[in-house]
C-alpha cells in the first residue's frame, strides 16, 4: 500500500510539473489591430473603419440610423485567417457588451470559433477550452500540426463573436512555431443584407451561423451586413452596399418588414422594389437574390403569426414578378418552401437553432450554385476544393491570388491550366523551379500564354479555381487544359472523365468565345497503358463536348510505347529536352488555332 501511495503521489507530481511546463511555454502574440496589412476577413471596407472589428465604414456614422450604426460594431461575419504549425493556439480578447442573452449562449454571442483546412482542402473544427471573464480566453491544445504531405502546418480561420463588439484581440502560439497571417482574398464576395437571423441569432457558436456555414461551403469571402431587428431595406444602407463589387447580393430582410402602424404591405412592396432597383442602377450586371420569410415554428397554432409571414411572402412574390415584368434581369427568389425549416428548427419560434442554421445554409448553397453556375457532384473529382500539398515549393492560395491580380491588370490571350507539369515548365507567374524555361520562352511566350498550372493540382482543384474567378473579367482567345494525372492513384477513369466534363462546362460558361484545347495526359513510367486508355476517354470526351484535342505527350514515348527516360527527370515530369519536344508540338497546334 505504501509503495502504491508513493507511486500515486509521484504521478501527481509529474502531472503537475508537466502542466506547469505547458503553462510556462513562451508565447508569441499577434494583434491584428497592430498589423500593417489588411487581414480582417469579411470586412467590406478595410482600412476605412472607426475600429478594427467594425463592419460599416466610419463615414456611415450619422448617415445610417443610430441603431444600425451601433449593431455594425458587432463583429458578426468577421474572421481572421492565418497559417501556423503550432501545437497549441490561445486566443484572448475583450468585448464591450454582456457575454450572453436569454435565448443565445455566451459561446455564440461573445465566443470565437476555430476551423482549419487540411492539405486536401477538407474542413476541420477545433474544440477550445474557454473562460468568460473580463478578458475572454480560448485555449486550443493538443493540436497535431502534421499534414499528409508535409509538416508546414495548415490554414486556420477564427470566427469572431456574433453579437458583441470586440475591443481588442490577440492570438498566441509558442515562440518556436511559425505564424503567418493570411491576406484578404480577392475573389468577389457574397454580400448579405439581412436581419437578426443573418446576424447570427441564435447560433451556438460563430461558425454555426448560416452565413459562416455558407462561406465554408462556397469557400468564398462573405460580407455580413445583417443588423438585428434593423434589416429594413433602407436607402442609406443600400447606398453603402452598392459600393461593393459583389459576386451576388442577398436581400434577406422580410422578417423585419412586417406591417405596422407606419408601414403597410404596399409600403413593403415598394421597399423591396426600390431596394432592388437601387442596387441594379449602380450594379447593372450583379445577380440579386431576394429571400422570403422563413416562417415561425408556432405558425400552425398562432393565426396572427402565420398571417404575418404569409402576407409578407405573398408581397415578396408580387414584387419579384413586377420587377421581372419591368425588365430587370438576373434577379432571383428563394422561397420559404425552399428554405424548408421545420418546427424543430427554431429556438424561440423566430430564430434558428443550429439545425435551422444548417437548413438555411443548405438552401442558400443550392440556390447560389445554380445562380452562379457552380454545380457540384457526388464524387471527389466533381467537388471543388483547394489544396496545399507542397507549401515548401509555393503558396497555393498565393499563386491563385497572384493570377487574379495579373488577370485584372493585363488580360491573357491564352490560359494554360494544369498541374506541376505546367507550373514548372516556365512562363508567368514565375515559379521557384522552371525545368523547361527555354522551351516556354521559345514556344509559348510569343503567343502570350499565361501559366495557370499549380503543382499537385487535381481535377477538383482546377474546378475550384475556375469557380473562383480565374476566368472572370476578360475574354481569352484560347484555353488549354491538361489535368488529371494526379487523380490517377485515387480515381477511376470514369471518375476523372466526370470531373473533366464539369471543368469543360465551367470553362465554356465563363469563356464562351474562347477556343478550348483539351490535352491528353503525359505518359508515366510503368503506367503508360493506363495513361493511353485514359487519353482515349479524354479524346472521346473532347469530341462529345465539341472541343479540340491533342496528345502532345506522345512525343515522349519510344518505339515500344514506353517513356523515353532520356526525356524525363523522374518518370513523370519532362526534363529540359522533353519540354523542348512538347513545346514545339504545342506551339504548332496553338498557332493553327489562332489563324
Coordinates of C-alpha atoms in Angstrom, one line a residue:
X1 CA 0.0 0.0 0.0
X2 CA 2.8 2.4 0.9
X3 CA 4.5 1.7 -2.5
X4 CA 1.3 2.3 -4.3
X5 CA 0.7 5.5 -2.4
X6 CA 4.2 6.7 -3.2
X7 CA 3.8 5.9 -6.9
X8 CA 0.4 7.7 -7.0
X9 CA 1.9 10.8 -5.3
X10 CA 4.8 10.7 -7.8
X11 CA 2.4 10.5 -10.7
X12 CA 0.5 13.5 -9.4
X13 CA 3.8 15.5 -9.0
X14 CA 4.9 14.6 -12.6
X15 CA 1.5 15.6 -14.0
X16 CA 1.6 18.9 -12.1
X17 CA 5.1 19.6 -13.4
X18 CA 4.1 18.7 -17.0
X19 CA 1.1 21.1 -16.7
X20 CA 3.3 23.9 -15.3
X21 CA 5.7 23.3 -18.1
X22 CA 2.9 23.7 -20.6
X23 CA 1.7 26.9 -18.9
X24 CA 5.3 28.3 -19.0
X25 CA 5.8 27.8 -22.7
X26 CA 6.9 31.2 -24.1
X27 CA 4.1 32.6 -26.3
X28 CA 4.3 34.9 -29.3
X29 CA 1.3 37.1 -29.6
X30 CA -0.3 38.6 -32.8
X31 CA -2.6 41.6 -32.6
X32 CA -4.3 42.2 -36.0
X33 CA -5.0 45.8 -34.9
X34 CA -1.3 46.5 -34.9
X35 CA -0.6 44.9 -38.2
X36 CA 0.4 47.0 -41.2
X37 CA -1.5 44.8 -43.7
X38 CA -5.3 44.3 -44.0
X39 CA -6.3 40.9 -42.6
X40 CA -9.9 41.1 -41.3
X41 CA -11.8 38.6 -43.5
X42 CA -15.4 39.6 -44.2
X43 CA -14.7 43.3 -43.7
X44 CA -16.2 45.2 -46.7
X45 CA -14.3 48.5 -46.1
X46 CA -10.9 47.5 -44.9
X47 CA -8.9 50.5 -43.7
X48 CA -12.0 52.7 -43.5
X49 CA -13.5 51.6 -40.2
X50 CA -13.5 53.5 -37.0
X51 CA -12.4 50.5 -35.0
X52 CA -10.6 47.3 -36.2
X53 CA -13.6 44.9 -35.9
X54 CA -16.5 47.2 -37.1
X55 CA -18.5 46.3 -40.2
X56 CA -19.6 49.6 -41.7
X57 CA -17.1 52.3 -42.7
X58 CA -16.7 55.3 -40.3
X59 CA -18.4 57.6 -42.9
X60 CA -21.6 55.6 -42.2
X61 CA -21.8 57.2 -38.8
X62 CA -24.5 59.8 -38.7
X63 CA -25.8 58.6 -42.1
X64 CA -27.4 55.3 -41.2
X65 CA -29.8 55.2 -38.2
X66 CA -28.1 55.0 -34.8
X67 CA -29.4 51.5 -34.2
X68 CA -27.9 50.2 -37.4
X69 CA -24.6 52.0 -36.7
X70 CA -24.4 50.5 -33.2
X71 CA -25.1 47.0 -34.5
X72 CA -22.5 47.4 -37.2
X73 CA -19.9 47.4 -34.4
X74 CA -20.7 43.8 -33.7
X75 CA -18.1 41.5 -35.4
X76 CA -20.7 39.2 -37.0
X77 CA -19.2 37.6 -40.1
X78 CA -15.7 38.8 -39.4
X79 CA -12.8 36.3 -39.1
X80 CA -9.1 36.0 -39.0
X81 CA -7.2 33.7 -41.4
X82 CA -3.7 32.5 -40.7
X83 CA -1.3 29.7 -41.2
X84 CA 0.6 28.0 -38.4
X85 CA 2.3 24.8 -37.4
X86 CA 1.7 25.4 -33.7
X87 CA 0.7 22.6 -31.4
X88 CA -1.4 24.9 -29.4
X89 CA -3.2 28.2 -30.1
X90 CA -4.5 30.7 -27.5
X91 CA -7.0 33.5 -28.2
X92 CA -7.6 36.3 -25.6
X93 CA -9.8 39.3 -26.1
X94 CA -12.2 41.7 -24.6
X95 CA -15.8 42.6 -25.6
X96 CA -17.9 45.6 -24.7
X97 CA -21.4 44.1 -24.1
X98 CA -22.9 41.3 -22.0
X99 CA -21.5 37.9 -22.7
X100 CA -24.8 36.1 -23.3
X101 CA -28.5 36.6 -24.0
X102 CA -31.5 34.7 -22.6
X103 CA -32.1 32.8 -25.8
X104 CA -28.5 32.7 -27.0
X105 CA -25.4 31.3 -25.2
X106 CA -22.2 33.2 -24.5
X107 CA -20.3 30.9 -26.9
X108 CA -22.4 32.4 -29.7
X109 CA -22.9 36.0 -28.5
X110 CA -19.3 36.5 -27.4
X111 CA -17.3 33.4 -28.3
X112 CA -14.8 32.7 -31.0
X113 CA -14.7 29.6 -33.2
X114 CA -11.7 27.9 -34.8
X115 CA -11.7 25.9 -38.1
X116 CA -8.9 24.7 -40.3
X117 CA -8.3 23.2 -43.8
X118 CA -6.2 20.1 -44.4
X119 CA -3.8 19.9 -47.3
X120 CA -6.5 18.3 -49.4
X121 CA -8.9 21.2 -48.7
X122 CA -11.2 19.5 -46.1
X123 CA -12.5 21.5 -43.2
X124 CA -11.8 20.6 -39.6
X125 CA -13.3 22.0 -36.4
X126 CA -11.2 22.5 -33.2
X127 CA -12.5 22.3 -29.6
X128 CA -11.3 25.1 -27.4
X129 CA -11.4 25.3 -23.6
X130 CA -12.9 28.7 -22.8
X131 CA -13.3 31.0 -19.8
X132 CA -15.5 34.1 -19.8
X133 CA -14.3 36.9 -17.6
X134 CA -13.3 40.5 -18.1
X135 CA -10.8 39.0 -20.6
X136 CA -12.2 36.1 -22.5
X137 CA -9.8 33.3 -23.3
X138 CA -10.0 30.2 -25.6
X139 CA -7.2 27.6 -25.5
X140 CA -6.8 25.1 -28.3
X141 CA -4.3 22.4 -27.1
X142 CA -3.1 19.0 -28.3
X143 CA -3.1 20.1 -32.0
X144 CA -1.2 17.8 -34.3
X145 CA 0.2 20.1 -37.0
X146 CA 1.4 17.4 -39.3
X147 CA -0.3 17.0 -42.6
X148 CA -0.4 14.1 -45.0
X149 CA 2.2 15.7 -47.4
X150 CA 4.3 17.9 -45.1
X151 CA 4.8 19.3 -41.6
X152 CA 4.4 23.0 -42.5
X153 CA 1.1 23.4 -40.7
X154 CA -2.3 24.4 -42.0
X155 CA -4.6 27.3 -42.8
X156 CA -6.9 28.4 -39.9
X157 CA -10.0 30.5 -39.8
X158 CA -11.0 32.1 -36.5
X159 CA -14.6 33.4 -36.5
X160 CA -15.2 36.4 -34.2
X161 CA -18.2 37.0 -31.9
X162 CA -21.6 37.3 -33.5
X163 CA -23.4 39.7 -31.1
X164 CA -20.7 41.8 -29.4
X165 CA -18.1 44.4 -30.2
X166 CA -14.5 43.3 -29.8
X167 CA -12.3 45.9 -28.1
X168 CA -9.0 44.1 -28.6
X169 CA -7.9 40.6 -29.5
X170 CA -4.6 38.7 -29.6
X171 CA -3.7 35.2 -30.9
X172 CA -0.8 33.4 -29.3
X173 CA 1.3 30.5 -30.4
X174 CA 4.5 29.0 -29.0
X175 CA 7.5 31.2 -29.9
X176 CA 9.1 28.3 -31.9
X177 CA 6.0 28.0 -34.1
X178 CA 5.5 29.7 -37.5
X179 CA 2.6 32.2 -37.5
X180 CA 1.7 33.7 -40.9
X181 CA -1.4 36.0 -41.1
X182 CA -3.1 35.5 -44.5
X183 CA -4.1 38.5 -46.6
X184 CA -7.6 39.3 -47.7
X185 CA -8.9 37.1 -50.6
X186 CA -9.5 39.0 -53.9
X187 CA -12.5 36.9 -55.1
X188 CA -15.7 38.8 -55.4
X189 CA -17.7 38.3 -52.1
X190 CA -21.2 37.2 -51.4
X191 CA -22.9 40.3 -49.8
X192 CA -25.7 39.6 -47.4
X193 CA -28.1 42.3 -46.1
X194 CA -30.5 41.0 -43.5
X195 CA -32.0 40.7 -40.1
X196 CA -31.1 39.0 -36.7
X197 CA -31.2 35.6 -38.4
X198 CA -28.3 36.5 -40.8
X199 CA -26.7 38.5 -38.0
X200 CA -26.3 35.1 -36.2
X201 CA -29.2 34.6 -33.8
X202 CA -29.3 32.0 -32.3
X203 CA -26.2 30.1 -33.3
X204 CA -24.4 28.2 -30.5
X205 CA -21.1 29.5 -31.8
X206 CA -19.9 31.8 -34.6
X207 CA -19.0 29.1 -37.0
X208 CA -22.6 27.8 -36.9
X209 CA -24.2 31.0 -38.2
X210 CA -25.7 30.2 -41.6
X211 CA -23.5 32.9 -43.2
X212 CA -20.4 31.2 -41.8
X213 CA -21.5 27.8 -42.9
X214 CA -22.3 29.1 -46.4
X215 CA -19.0 30.8 -46.6
X216 CA -17.2 27.5 -45.9
X217 CA -19.4 25.6 -48.4
X218 CA -18.9 28.1 -51.2
X219 CA -15.3 28.7 -50.0
X220 CA -15.7 32.4 -50.9
X221 CA -15.5 35.7 -49.0
X222 CA -18.8 36.6 -47.5
X223 CA -19.8 40.1 -46.2
X224 CA -22.3 40.0 -43.4
X225 CA -24.3 43.3 -43.3
X226 CA -27.2 42.0 -41.2
X227 CA -28.5 44.1 -38.3
X228 CA -30.6 42.5 -35.7
X229 CA -34.2 43.9 -35.9
X230 CA -33.0 46.6 -38.3
X231 CA -32.7 44.9 -41.7
X232 CA -35.3 47.3 -43.2
X233 CA -34.2 47.8 -46.9
X234 CA -33.2 51.4 -46.1
X235 CA -31.9 53.6 -48.8
X236 CA -29.0 54.8 -46.7
X237 CA -27.7 51.3 -46.0
X238 CA -28.2 50.1 -49.6
X239 CA -26.2 53.1 -50.8
X240 CA -23.2 51.7 -48.9
X241 CA -23.9 48.2 -50.1
X242 CA -23.8 49.3 -53.7
X243 CA -20.2 50.4 -53.2
X244 CA -19.2 46.8 -53.1
X245 CA -18.2 44.8 -56.2
X246 CA -20.1 41.7 -55.2
X247 CA -20.4 38.2 -56.7
X248 CA -24.1 38.3 -55.7
X249 CA -26.3 40.5 -53.4
X250 CA -28.5 38.7 -51.0
X251 CA -31.5 40.6 -49.6
X252 CA -33.0 38.7 -46.6
X253 CA -34.9 41.5 -44.9
X254 CA -38.6 40.3 -44.8
X255 CA -38.6 39.3 -41.1
X256 CA -38.0 43.0 -40.2
X257 CA -40.6 44.4 -42.7
X258 CA -43.9 43.3 -41.1
X259 CA -46.8 45.7 -41.4
X260 CA -47.1 48.3 -38.6
X261 CA -49.0 51.5 -37.9
X262 CA -46.4 53.4 -40.0
X263 CA -45.8 50.7 -42.7
X264 CA -48.4 48.9 -44.8
X265 CA -48.0 45.9 -47.0
X266 CA -48.0 48.2 -50.0
X267 CA -45.1 50.0 -48.4
X268 CA -43.2 46.7 -48.0
X269 CA -43.7 46.0 -51.7
X270 CA -42.4 49.4 -52.6
X271 CA -39.3 49.0 -50.3
X272 CA -38.5 45.7 -52.0
X273 CA -38.8 47.1 -55.5
X274 CA -37.0 50.3 -54.7
X275 CA -34.1 48.5 -53.0
X276 CA -33.6 46.1 -55.9
X277 CA -33.7 48.9 -58.5
X278 CA -31.3 51.0 -56.4
X279 CA -28.8 48.2 -56.5
X280 CA -29.4 47.5 -60.1
X281 CA -28.8 51.1 -61.0
X282 CA -25.3 51.0 -59.5
X283 CA -24.6 47.3 -60.2
X284 CA -26.3 46.5 -63.5
X285 CA -24.9 43.0 -64.0
X286 CA -24.5 41.6 -60.5
X287 CA -27.1 38.9 -59.6
X288 CA -29.6 39.7 -56.8
X289 CA -31.3 37.1 -54.6
X290 CA -34.5 38.0 -52.8
X291 CA -35.4 35.8 -49.9
X292 CA -38.8 35.1 -48.4
X293 CA -39.6 35.0 -44.7
X294 CA -38.6 31.6 -43.3
X295 CA -41.8 31.4 -41.1
X296 CA -42.3 30.9 -37.4
X297 CA -42.3 27.5 -35.8
X298 CA -45.6 28.3 -34.0
X299 CA -47.4 29.4 -37.1
X300 CA -49.6 26.4 -37.0
X301 CA -51.1 27.4 -33.7
X302 CA -50.8 31.2 -33.8
X303 CA -53.0 32.6 -36.6
X304 CA -51.6 36.2 -36.3
X305 CA -48.0 35.0 -36.7
X306 CA -49.0 32.7 -39.6
X307 CA -50.7 35.6 -41.3
X308 CA -47.7 37.9 -40.8
X309 CA -45.2 35.8 -42.7
X310 CA -47.7 34.5 -45.3
X311 CA -48.7 38.1 -46.2
X312 CA -45.0 39.1 -46.4
X313 CA -44.2 36.2 -48.7
X314 CA -47.1 37.0 -50.9
X315 CA -45.9 40.6 -51.2
X316 CA -42.4 39.4 -52.0
X317 CA -43.7 37.2 -54.8
X318 CA -45.7 40.1 -56.2
X319 CA -42.7 42.5 -56.1
X320 CA -40.5 39.9 -57.7
X321 CA -42.9 39.3 -60.5
X322 CA -43.3 43.1 -61.0
X323 CA -39.5 43.5 -61.1
X324 CA -39.2 40.8 -63.8
X325 CA -42.1 42.4 -65.7
X326 CA -40.2 45.7 -65.6
X327 CA -37.3 44.1 -67.4
X328 CA -34.8 43.6 -64.5
X329 CA -32.6 40.6 -65.3
X330 CA -30.6 38.2 -63.1
X331 CA -32.9 38.6 -60.1
X332 CA -33.9 35.5 -58.2
X333 CA -36.2 34.5 -55.4
X334 CA -35.6 31.9 -52.6
X335 CA -38.9 30.8 -51.2
X336 CA -40.0 29.7 -47.8
X337 CA -40.6 26.2 -49.2
X338 CA -37.0 26.0 -50.5
X339 CA -35.6 27.2 -47.1
X340 CA -37.6 24.2 -45.7
X341 CA -37.3 25.0 -42.0
X342 CA -39.3 22.7 -39.7
X343 CA -41.0 23.1 -36.3
X344 CA -37.8 21.9 -34.7
X345 CA -35.6 24.5 -36.5
X346 CA -36.1 27.4 -34.0
X347 CA -35.0 28.4 -30.5
X348 CA -37.9 30.8 -29.7
X349 CA -40.2 30.3 -32.7
X350 CA -38.3 33.0 -34.7
X351 CA -34.6 32.5 -34.6
X352 CA -32.9 29.3 -35.9
X353 CA -31.2 26.6 -33.8
X354 CA -28.0 25.2 -35.2
X355 CA -30.3 22.8 -37.1
X356 CA -32.1 25.7 -38.6
X357 CA -28.8 27.4 -39.5
X358 CA -27.7 24.3 -41.3
X359 CA -31.0 24.1 -43.2
X360 CA -30.6 27.8 -44.2
X361 CA -27.1 27.2 -45.4
X362 CA -28.1 24.1 -47.5
X363 CA -30.9 26.0 -49.2
X364 CA -28.7 29.0 -49.9
X365 CA -25.9 26.9 -51.3
X366 CA -28.3 25.2 -53.6
X367 CA -29.7 28.5 -54.8
X368 CA -26.3 30.2 -55.2
X369 CA -24.7 27.4 -57.0
X370 CA -27.5 27.4 -59.6
X371 CA -27.3 31.2 -60.0
X372 CA -23.5 31.4 -60.2
X373 CA -23.2 28.3 -62.3
X374 CA -21.1 26.4 -59.8
X375 CA -22.6 22.9 -59.7
X376 CA -21.0 20.1 -57.6
X377 CA -21.2 16.4 -57.9
X378 CA -21.0 13.5 -55.5
X379 CA -17.5 12.1 -56.3
X380 CA -14.2 13.7 -55.4
X381 CA -13.4 14.9 -58.9
X382 CA -16.6 16.9 -59.1
X383 CA -16.4 18.6 -55.7
X384 CA -14.3 21.8 -56.0
X385 CA -11.7 22.2 -53.2
X386 CA -8.5 24.0 -52.5
X387 CA -5.2 22.2 -51.7
X388 CA -1.9 22.9 -50.0
X389 CA 0.2 19.8 -50.8
X390 CA 3.6 21.4 -51.3
X391 CA 3.9 24.7 -49.4
X392 CA 7.7 24.3 -49.3
X393 CA 7.6 24.9 -53.1
X394 CA 4.9 27.6 -53.4
X395 CA 1.8 29.0 -51.6
X396 CA -1.2 27.6 -53.5
X397 CA -3.6 30.3 -52.4
X398 CA -1.0 33.0 -53.0
X399 CA -0.5 31.8 -56.6
X400 CA -4.3 31.9 -57.1
X401 CA -4.4 35.4 -55.8
X402 CA -1.5 36.4 -58.0
X403 CA -3.3 35.2 -61.0
X404 CA -6.4 37.1 -60.1
X405 CA -4.4 40.3 -59.8
X406 CA -2.5 39.7 -63.1
X407 CA -5.7 39.0 -64.9
X408 CA -7.2 42.3 -63.8
X409 CA -4.1 44.2 -64.8
X410 CA -3.5 42.5 -68.1
X411 CA -5.8 40.0 -69.7
X412 CA -4.1 36.9 -71.0
X413 CA -4.7 35.7 -74.6
X414 CA -4.1 32.0 -73.8
X415 CA -4.7 30.4 -70.4
X416 CA -2.8 27.1 -69.8
X417 CA -4.4 25.1 -66.9
X418 CA -2.5 22.2 -65.4
X419 CA -0.6 20.8 -62.5
X420 CA 3.2 20.7 -61.8
X421 CA 4.0 19.7 -65.3
X422 CA 2.6 23.0 -66.5
X423 CA 3.6 25.0 -63.4
X424 CA 7.3 24.2 -63.5
X425 CA 7.5 24.4 -67.3
X426 CA 8.1 28.2 -67.3
X427 CA 6.4 31.4 -68.1
X428 CA 4.4 33.7 -65.8
X429 CA 3.6 33.8 -62.9
X430 CA 7.1 32.8 -62.3
X431 CA 7.7 29.7 -60.3
X432 CA 10.6 28.7 -58.0
X433 CA 11.6 26.0 -60.5
X434 CA 11.4 26.1 -64.3
X435 CA 12.6 22.9 -65.9
X436 CA 11.6 24.0 -69.4
X437 CA 12.1 27.7 -69.3
X438 CA 13.8 27.9 -72.6
X439 CA 11.1 25.8 -74.2
X440 CA 8.4 28.1 -72.8
X441 CA 10.2 31.2 -73.9
X442 CA 10.8 29.9 -77.4
X443 CA 7.3 28.4 -78.0
X444 CA 4.7 30.0 -75.7
X445 CA 5.9 33.5 -74.6
X446 CA 5.4 34.9 -78.1
X447 CA 1.8 33.6 -78.1
X448 CA 1.1 35.3 -74.8
X449 CA 0.4 32.2 -72.8
X450 CA -0.2 32.6 -69.1
X451 CA 0.7 29.7 -66.8
X452 CA -2.3 28.6 -64.8
X453 CA -0.5 25.4 -63.7
X454 CA -0.4 24.6 -59.9
X455 CA 1.9 21.9 -58.5
X456 CA 0.0 18.9 -57.2
X457 CA -3.4 20.0 -58.6
X458 CA -6.1 17.5 -59.4
X459 CA -9.2 17.9 -61.5
X460 CA -11.2 19.1 -58.5
X461 CA -8.7 21.8 -57.7
X462 CA -8.8 23.3 -61.2
X463 CA -12.6 23.2 -60.9
X464 CA -12.4 25.3 -57.7
X465 CA -10.0 27.8 -59.3
X466 CA -12.4 28.3 -62.3
X467 CA -15.3 28.7 -59.9
X468 CA -13.3 31.3 -58.0
X469 CA -12.8 33.9 -60.7
X470 CA -9.7 32.8 -62.6
X471 CA -11.5 33.1 -65.9
X472 CA -13.7 36.1 -65.0
X473 CA -13.5 39.7 -66.2
X474 CA -11.7 39.2 -69.5
X475 CA -12.1 37.4 -72.9
X476 CA -9.4 34.9 -73.7
X477 CA -8.6 33.6 -77.3
X478 CA -7.8 30.1 -76.1
X479 CA -7.9 27.9 -73.0
X480 CA -5.6 24.9 -72.8
X481 CA -6.4 22.2 -70.3
X482 CA -4.2 19.3 -69.2
X483 CA -5.2 17.9 -65.8
X484 CA -5.9 14.5 -64.2
X485 CA -2.6 12.7 -63.8
X486 CA -2.6 13.4 -60.0
X487 CA -6.0 11.7 -59.8
X488 CA -4.6 8.5 -61.3
X489 CA -3.9 6.8 -58.0
X490 CA -7.2 7.9 -56.4
X491 CA -9.9 7.7 -59.1
X492 CA -11.2 5.5 -61.9
X493 CA -11.0 6.7 -65.5
X494 CA -14.8 7.3 -65.3
X495 CA -14.4 9.5 -62.3
X496 CA -11.6 11.5 -63.8
X497 CA -13.7 12.0 -67.0
X498 CA -16.7 13.1 -65.0
X499 CA -14.6 15.8 -63.3
X500 CA -13.1 16.9 -66.6
X501 CA -16.6 17.2 -68.1
X502 CA -17.5 19.6 -65.3
X503 CA -14.3 21.6 -65.8
X504 CA -15.1 21.9 -69.5
X505 CA -18.6 23.1 -68.7
X506 CA -17.3 25.6 -66.3
X507 CA -14.8 27.0 -68.8
X508 CA -17.4 27.3 -71.6
X509 CA -19.8 29.1 -69.2
X510 CA -17.1 31.7 -68.4
X511 CA -15.3 31.9 -71.7
X512 CA -17.9 31.1 -74.4
X513 CA -15.9 32.7 -77.2
X514 CA -12.5 31.0 -76.4
X515 CA -11.3 28.0 -78.3
X516 CA -10.8 25.2 -75.8
X517 CA -7.9 22.7 -76.4
X518 CA -8.0 19.6 -74.2
X519 CA -4.6 17.9 -74.0
X520 CA -4.0 14.2 -73.3
X521 CA -2.1 13.4 -70.2
X522 CA 1.6 12.8 -70.5
X523 CA 2.9 9.2 -70.2
X524 CA 4.1 8.0 -66.8
X525 CA 6.8 5.4 -66.1
X526 CA 5.2 1.9 -65.7
X527 CA 1.8 3.4 -66.3
X528 CA 1.9 4.0 -70.0
X529 CA -1.1 1.8 -70.7
X530 CA -3.3 3.4 -68.1
X531 CA -2.5 6.8 -69.5
X532 CA -3.1 5.7 -73.0
X533 CA -6.5 4.2 -72.1
X534 CA -7.4 7.4 -70.2
X535 CA -6.4 9.5 -73.1
X536 CA -8.7 7.5 -75.3
X537 CA -11.5 8.6 -73.0
X538 CA -10.4 12.2 -72.9
X539 CA -10.3 12.3 -76.7
X540 CA -13.9 10.9 -76.8
X541 CA -15.0 13.5 -74.2
X542 CA -13.5 16.3 -76.4
X543 CA -15.4 15.1 -79.3
X544 CA -18.7 14.9 -77.3
X545 CA -18.1 18.4 -75.9
X546 CA -17.1 19.8 -79.3
X547 CA -13.7 20.9 -78.2
X548 CA -10.2 20.3 -79.7
X549 CA -8.0 17.5 -78.5
X550 CA -4.3 16.8 -78.9
X551 CA -1.9 14.3 -77.5
X552 CA 1.4 16.2 -77.4
X553 CA 2.8 13.8 -74.8
X554 CA 3.1 11.1 -77.5
X555 CA 6.5 12.6 -78.5
X556 CA 7.8 11.5 -75.1
X557 CA 7.4 7.8 -75.9
X558 CA 9.9 5.4 -77.5
X559 CA 9.2 3.0 -80.3
X560 CA 7.9 0.4 -77.8
X561 CA 5.3 2.9 -76.4
X562 CA 7.3 3.2 -73.1
X563 CA 8.5 6.5 -71.8
X564 CA 11.8 7.7 -73.2
X565 CA 13.7 8.0 -70.0
X566 CA 16.1 10.5 -71.5
X567 CA 13.3 13.0 -71.8
X568 CA 12.2 12.8 -68.1
X569 CA 13.5 13.9 -64.8
X570 CA 11.6 11.5 -62.7
X571 CA 9.3 9.3 -64.9
X572 CA 6.5 11.9 -64.7
X573 CA 7.9 15.4 -65.3
X574 CA 9.8 16.1 -68.6
X575 CA 13.3 17.4 -68.4
X576 CA 14.6 20.3 -70.5
X577 CA 14.9 18.2 -73.6
X578 CA 11.4 16.7 -73.1
X579 CA 9.9 20.2 -72.6
X580 CA 11.5 21.3 -75.9
X581 CA 9.8 18.4 -77.8
X582 CA 6.4 19.0 -76.4
X583 CA 6.8 22.8 -76.6
X584 CA 7.3 22.7 -80.4
X585 CA 4.3 20.4 -80.7
X586 CA 2.1 22.7 -78.7
X587 CA 3.3 25.8 -80.4
X588 CA 2.2 24.4 -83.8
X589 CA -1.2 23.5 -82.5
X590 CA -1.8 26.9 -80.9
X591 CA -0.7 28.7 -84.0
X592 CA -3.1 26.7 -86.1
X593 CA -5.9 27.6 -83.7
X594 CA -5.2 31.4 -83.9
X595 CA -5.5 31.5 -87.7

